[in-house]
Amino acid sequence: MFYIHQTSCISPQQTFYNTAIDDLETPVNNRLHAVEPAYNDMPKNSLRRMGKTARIGIGAAMPLIKQVEGFNGIIIGTGNGGMEDSVIFLKEIIEYNEGLLTPGHFVQSTANALASQLSLASLNRGYNITHVHRGLAFEMAAIDTAMLLRENARNCYLLGGVDEISSYNYKLECLDGWYKKEDISSGGFYSSNTTGTVAGEGAVMLLVNNDKYNAVAKVVNISTLHTIVAMKMQQHLQQFLEQHINTNIDLLLSGENGDSRLLAYYANAENLLKNDIAVARFKHMCGEYPTSSAFALWLACKLISGVPLPAHMLKKGDSKTTYSNILIYNCHKGVQHSFMLVSKTE
Amino acid sequence: MSKVLITGIGIISALGPSARENHTALRKGICGISLPDYLHSRYAEIFPAGEIKITTETLKSRLNITDNSVTRTTVLAAHAFEEALDDAGLSREQLTSPNTALIGATTVGGMCLTDELYRDANDKGMNSPFLDSYDCSSVFLYLHKRYKMNGLANTVNTACSSSANAIMYGARLIRLGMVTKAIVGGADSLSKFTINGFNALHILSPEICRPFDSNRQGLNLGEGAAFLVLEKEEDARNKKVYAEVKGYCNTSDAFHSTSLSDDGEGPYAAMMGALVSGQLQASDINLINAHGTATENNDEVETRAMRRVFGEPPVFTSTKSNIGHTLGASGAIEAVYSVFNIINQEVYPSLHFTDIDKNIGLSPATTYGKLPIKHVMSNSFGFGGNCTSLIFSES
């Protein structure tokens, strides 16, 4: 599909300035908040006006924007982007009884605010789009990018997946039963037998093209599925694996998140793979959010390029010094499933 | 690469709840914009809008939707979706095939329920049934599930160009052989949220909007939904075919969050790119369905960019003078109107235009007329500088 050349990540772990993922940051009040950098290269005035999605998204993209001479378009996936500003704006609407309002929060409330501000920050007039398909928003952005690279073989694109924990969204999803009621910051994330998980957020930015030379990793295939039926998910994965029968998958990055309702799907994925394939988990690092698979893809790039797999990630099997073919399986709210195969470039 | 053909259309707007009613109203030059009856907002008494004069409950019962978590945006989408399906004559097997994609677009999504969201988000009482229905994707996740679809599904939000990008995404999936059919479109409903937002930006017109007129005072909001069934050429043999999705281009203006650059760099590049992608010359375009919102900024910049592309631009109109600006639905609605232009070889009058703006120096078509039309360009430009131009062609 495409080659990843540069990566940048702002997450609840130490992932931005350098990668120190052995030391684990743990959730506070069942939330994993992003560790934000100082944003020294962003103008203070615009920083103040930005919502968090835009701030961490642009913050993560800045090093890539500065490093390359240019790219041909910006493709963003976000599930909750704009939500915080939307609810702030509607709070103003209700509380001032539709009085005279300033448009700031309304302008920031559109999901495309981040992609738009990235185009300003990089003066990029190319393709610009925002995919908002909830738990598959990043995958849809990645598939879009793969299509662009088939249409324009020599181009290079900025691909990102960004979400924030907005206090409002957190409240809504709490009411809807997606976060744990008991405090699990002390551990036991995966062994709790209760429903719900912990909230997370993060921004991953990738520079991708068709050029194998010097690439960090190759995204070989991405497949998505909507179903609540575990058997259908299993069949889909089986077909996916048959397409890659000659690829020796050596690690499953599982999106398991401690929600007992989703365990069956993740167990399916483990059981379909050969017994000696190691299984590692990542949601205790980034929390649950719609584009968390972008964080998994960033992790896969790091593991493929030789960053040792931290012991806290390993669920099954032995850790190796490097990995060549990583399968990422993620399930969002028991409906949206994604499968991404990431390989080392020869 | 396969040609991408349009084999079914469905639409609901202030001009009526079907393709036939919309077509008849366009021919007669009917304006569906008035003070809203159903919108709960104090601005409903001040700003006219393209409201669909059918309650959500009535539409739900027509569609046999009993689920109480379904919002107006979703109901409008389902209405247009069913008409498009019937029109294309898709079988259940074709609809549920893994090779049939659903690509939708919306900007307000379930946030049309402004008051309910406020109560839920601020813990002001009982949880509403809408907790999972506020985001944009809820609209299309509902359709995907309701019609038991199994193909790729996606939701796009690039503000006012959203559904133009949904059409483009679907067409590219087909061209690249990733699916054989794509049902593409968009929906948005009037809401307290958007009317307050646009009012805060001071771009709502207290009068019926007058695209390209020297006395234009801004836009009117509208609501609606439209879907198109796209099929690859080989799949559409022996079928009724309306038109071809010939060209498309998405660009960024990279200038400002809510207004276009003076020279219309983004619009210019989108129109040029669509011509290149369709392998057409500017002189091939017979008609432009302009973005034409009737804001001071858009109409002036859009026409300036049109001059840069075409020299003397071809016939152009703004159907926002009939139905208002339907935001995330507008690209798909205007695609359906472009189909009408092509299959009937006719131009519908752009309404409420009387005086040429000196800064524009151009007049849209203001009367109904027959015209040989091979290629229609449809422009959609959104906040954040998201510009998309599409070209629909006689098949």
XYZ file of C-alpha atoms in Angstrom, chain A residues 15-342:
328
model
C 6.809 9.361 22.558
C 7.444 12.833 21.209
C 10.999 14.045 21.880
C 12.342 10.561 22.239
C 10.812 7.162 22.559
C 10.926 5.942 26.162
C 8.062 3.504 26.255
C 9.553 1.218 28.881
C 8.581 3.679 31.595
C 4.842 3.504 31.748
C 2.621 6.484 32.463
C -0.541 5.220 34.143
C -4.109 6.552 33.987
C -5.464 9.130 36.420
C -9.201 8.883 37.101
C -9.466 6.339 34.296
C -8.054 8.760 31.766
C -4.734 8.773 29.966
C -3.996 12.343 28.940
C -1.446 13.167 26.288
C 1.942 14.442 27.463
C 2.023 17.743 25.615
C 5.319 19.285 24.492
C 6.193 22.968 24.872
C 5.119 23.827 21.294
C 7.968 26.300 20.994
C 7.646 26.544 17.239
C 3.969 27.477 17.280
C 2.792 31.102 17.675
C 1.391 31.671 21.173
C -1.671 33.533 19.878
C -2.854 30.767 17.624
C -2.064 28.164 20.305
C -4.516 29.843 22.644
C -7.300 29.711 20.087
C -6.759 26.082 19.153
C -8.747 23.215 20.536
C -6.704 20.319 21.888
C -7.190 18.172 18.774
C -5.704 20.930 16.645
C -2.943 21.620 19.195
C -1.641 18.081 19.542
C -2.242 17.409 15.842
C -0.220 20.393 14.675
C 2.305 19.845 17.461
C 2.910 16.309 16.232
C 3.048 17.405 12.578
C 5.467 20.325 13.078
C 8.686 18.263 13.130
C 7.627 16.551 9.893
C 6.563 19.789 8.220
C 9.928 21.320 9.070
C 11.968 18.333 7.918
C 10.660 17.835 4.431
C 10.717 20.123 1.459
C 7.070 19.568 0.857
C 4.275 17.086 0.519
C 1.282 16.841 -1.735
C -1.674 16.670 0.605
C -3.023 16.270 4.120
C -5.249 13.347 5.082
C -6.629 13.281 8.622
C -8.739 10.791 10.521
C -10.475 11.921 13.706
C -13.425 10.524 15.605
C -13.979 13.274 18.159
C -12.206 16.231 16.549
C -14.162 19.425 17.159
C -16.416 17.868 19.794
C -15.081 19.923 22.693
C -15.569 23.219 20.866
C -18.977 22.100 19.616
C -20.220 21.531 23.118
C -18.668 24.743 24.429
C -20.395 26.639 21.635
C -23.732 24.994 22.239
C -23.395 25.708 25.941
C -23.028 29.384 25.031
C -26.067 29.115 22.760
C -28.247 27.698 25.540
C -26.874 29.691 28.450
C -27.001 33.031 26.645
C -30.362 32.067 25.141
C -29.058 32.454 21.584
C -27.630 35.880 22.312
C -24.727 37.545 20.547
C -21.967 34.984 20.350
C -18.417 35.154 19.090
C -17.724 32.626 16.342
C -14.407 31.272 17.704
C -15.689 27.997 19.099
C -18.015 27.487 16.135
C -15.111 27.793 13.716
C -13.046 25.343 15.807
C -16.004 22.976 16.119
C -15.773 21.632 12.597
C -13.885 18.365 12.412
C -11.801 19.709 9.537
C -10.300 22.523 11.633
C -7.086 20.523 12.174
C -6.514 19.623 8.507
C -7.302 23.199 7.613
C -4.804 24.634 10.092
C -2.189 22.137 8.959
C -2.626 23.432 5.415
C -2.022 26.957 6.728
C 0.977 25.911 8.813
C 2.588 24.165 5.841
C 1.094 26.428 3.129
C -0.070 23.272 1.442
C -2.717 23.725 -1.236
C -2.941 20.075 -2.175
C -5.514 17.415 -1.373
C -7.031 18.080 2.047
C -9.599 15.917 3.740
C -10.931 14.823 7.121
C -12.396 11.370 7.668
C -14.664 11.078 10.706
C -15.903 7.514 10.548
C -15.569 6.983 14.314
C -13.433 3.897 15.110
C -12.315 3.565 11.475
C -11.583 7.243 10.819
C -7.818 6.639 10.676
C -8.172 3.527 8.509
C -10.335 5.460 6.026
C -7.679 8.175 5.929
C -4.968 5.551 5.363
C -6.950 3.879 2.567
C -7.498 7.315 1.012
C -3.743 7.881 1.130
C -3.080 4.505 -0.477
C -5.488 5.443 -3.294
C -3.759 8.813 -3.752
C -0.426 7.023 -4.093
C -1.845 4.734 -6.760
C -3.173 7.772 -8.622
C -0.026 9.862 -8.114
C 2.830 7.416 -7.766
C 5.578 9.971 -7.087
C 3.762 11.991 -4.455
C 4.233 12.184 -0.701
C 1.433 12.727 1.838
C 0.971 13.718 5.452
C -1.326 11.155 7.070
C -2.600 11.612 10.613
C -4.901 10.177 13.241
C -5.838 12.507 16.108
C -8.323 12.508 18.965
C -8.675 14.192 22.318
C -10.513 13.345 25.515
C -12.987 16.167 25.667
C -14.689 16.526 29.020
C -18.047 16.424 27.248
C -17.328 13.445 25.134
C -15.999 11.666 28.187
C -19.278 12.384 29.972
C -21.403 11.192 27.050
C -19.437 7.974 26.656
C -19.541 7.415 30.411
C -23.324 7.688 30.334
C -23.310 5.264 27.431
C -21.259 2.755 29.465
C -17.925 2.818 27.599
C -15.653 3.621 30.570
C -15.111 1.662 33.722
C -16.891 2.806 36.840
C -14.278 1.446 39.229
C -10.902 3.146 39.407
C -8.313 0.913 37.787
C -5.321 3.212 37.734
C -3.480 0.892 40.099
C -3.346 -1.839 37.482
C -5.391 -4.872 36.608
C -6.437 -3.209 33.388
C -6.747 -6.369 31.356
C -7.774 -8.819 34.034
C -10.819 -6.939 35.264
C -13.976 -8.789 34.350
C -16.063 -5.661 34.002
C -17.332 -3.692 31.026
C -15.782 -0.418 29.935
C -12.210 0.769 29.572
C -10.099 3.884 30.172
C -10.248 6.984 27.981
C -7.258 8.044 25.956
C -6.048 10.468 23.337
C -3.183 11.158 21.025
C -1.873 12.465 17.730
C 0.124 10.438 15.231
C 1.504 11.970 12.046
C 3.204 10.020 9.275
C 4.926 10.997 6.052
C 4.251 8.340 3.450
C 5.063 7.645 -0.193
C 5.802 4.777 -2.602
C 9.546 4.845 -2.107
C 11.038 1.777 -0.470
C 14.464 3.362 -0.047
C 15.162 4.406 3.565
C 11.588 3.692 4.611
C 10.797 2.914 8.257
C 8.123 0.343 7.419
C 5.627 -0.686 4.809
C 1.871 -0.803 5.346
C 1.066 -3.914 3.310
C -2.684 -4.092 3.704
C -5.592 -2.538 5.599
C -8.994 -4.130 5.802
C -12.093 -2.992 7.697
C -15.365 -4.538 8.715
C -18.608 -3.593 10.467
C -20.250 -6.365 12.439
C -21.217 -7.365 15.947
C -21.045 -11.051 15.050
C -17.792 -12.590 16.293
C -17.987 -15.337 13.658
C -18.110 -12.806 10.804
C -15.090 -11.031 12.215
C -13.288 -14.362 12.399
C -14.109 -15.228 8.773
C -12.952 -11.814 7.652
C -9.622 -12.189 9.429
C -9.228 -15.694 8.021
C -9.617 -14.355 4.481
C -7.193 -11.550 5.285
C -4.599 -14.065 6.535
C -5.087 -16.272 3.468
C -4.153 -13.302 1.297
C -0.864 -13.127 3.205
C -0.183 -16.820 3.545
C 3.490 -16.311 2.646
C 4.052 -13.618 5.243
C 5.505 -14.791 8.522
C 3.589 -12.691 11.002
C 5.694 -12.520 14.151
C 3.615 -10.228 16.365
C -0.055 -9.476 16.933
C -0.665 -5.985 18.276
C -4.027 -6.426 19.915
C -6.357 -3.537 20.720
C -7.705 -5.371 23.780
C -8.921 -2.740 26.224
C -10.199 -4.476 29.338
C -13.846 -4.284 28.253
C -15.244 -7.740 28.881
C -17.737 -7.342 26.018
C -14.957 -7.170 23.443
C -12.832 -10.074 24.681
C -14.400 -12.589 22.302
C -13.233 -10.638 19.239
C -9.671 -10.334 20.484
C -9.588 -13.998 21.502
C -10.679 -14.867 17.960
C -7.763 -12.956 16.540
C -5.268 -14.689 18.833
C -6.704 -18.114 18.136
C -6.556 -17.721 14.380
C -2.843 -17.050 14.419
C -0.207 -19.728 14.819
C 0.503 -20.623 18.417
C 4.079 -19.350 18.434
C 3.151 -15.825 17.408
C 3.689 -13.337 20.213
C 0.790 -11.126 21.313
C 1.306 -7.605 22.639
C -1.235 -5.057 23.856
C -1.165 -1.257 23.702
C -4.381 0.235 25.098
C -2.867 0.565 28.592
C -0.447 3.009 26.976
C -2.792 5.185 24.912
C -6.244 4.468 26.337
C -9.300 3.954 24.170
C -10.173 6.457 21.462
C -11.483 6.263 17.902
C -8.118 6.649 16.162
C -6.057 4.610 18.646
C -5.074 2.286 15.785
C -2.866 5.139 14.543
C -0.937 4.848 17.818
C -0.649 1.096 17.208
C 0.733 1.762 13.743
C 3.274 4.187 15.200
C 4.283 1.506 17.744
C 4.622 -1.063 14.958
C 6.996 1.288 13.121
C 9.102 1.641 16.282
C 9.241 -2.105 16.964
C 10.145 -2.824 13.347
C 12.956 -0.301 13.502
C 14.460 -1.952 16.576
C 12.940 -0.310 19.651
C 12.694 -3.193 22.158
C 9.204 -4.412 22.993
C 8.518 -3.310 26.594
C 7.677 -6.170 28.965
C 4.453 -4.427 30.002
C 3.094 -4.857 26.474
C 3.728 -8.572 26.118
C 0.729 -10.824 26.710
C 1.912 -14.078 25.189
C 5.146 -15.489 23.762
C 8.703 -14.209 23.964
C 9.930 -10.826 22.913
C 12.383 -10.688 20.033
C 14.938 -8.037 19.247
C 13.171 -6.958 16.084
C 9.949 -7.751 14.315
C 9.416 -8.110 10.592
C 5.672 -8.510 10.115
C 3.184 -7.111 12.598
C -0.572 -7.577 12.436
C -2.622 -4.918 14.198
C -6.176 -5.851 15.089
C -8.440 -3.269 16.646
C -12.119 -3.355 17.498
C -14.077 -0.199 18.282
C -17.136 -0.600 20.491
C -17.809 -4.103 19.220
C -18.904 -2.866 15.791
C -15.971 -1.512 13.811
C -13.018 -3.824 13.166
C -9.710 -3.093 11.487
C -6.802 -5.249 10.377
C -3.497 -3.692 9.373
C -0.425 -5.605 8.247
C 2.861 -3.717 8.693
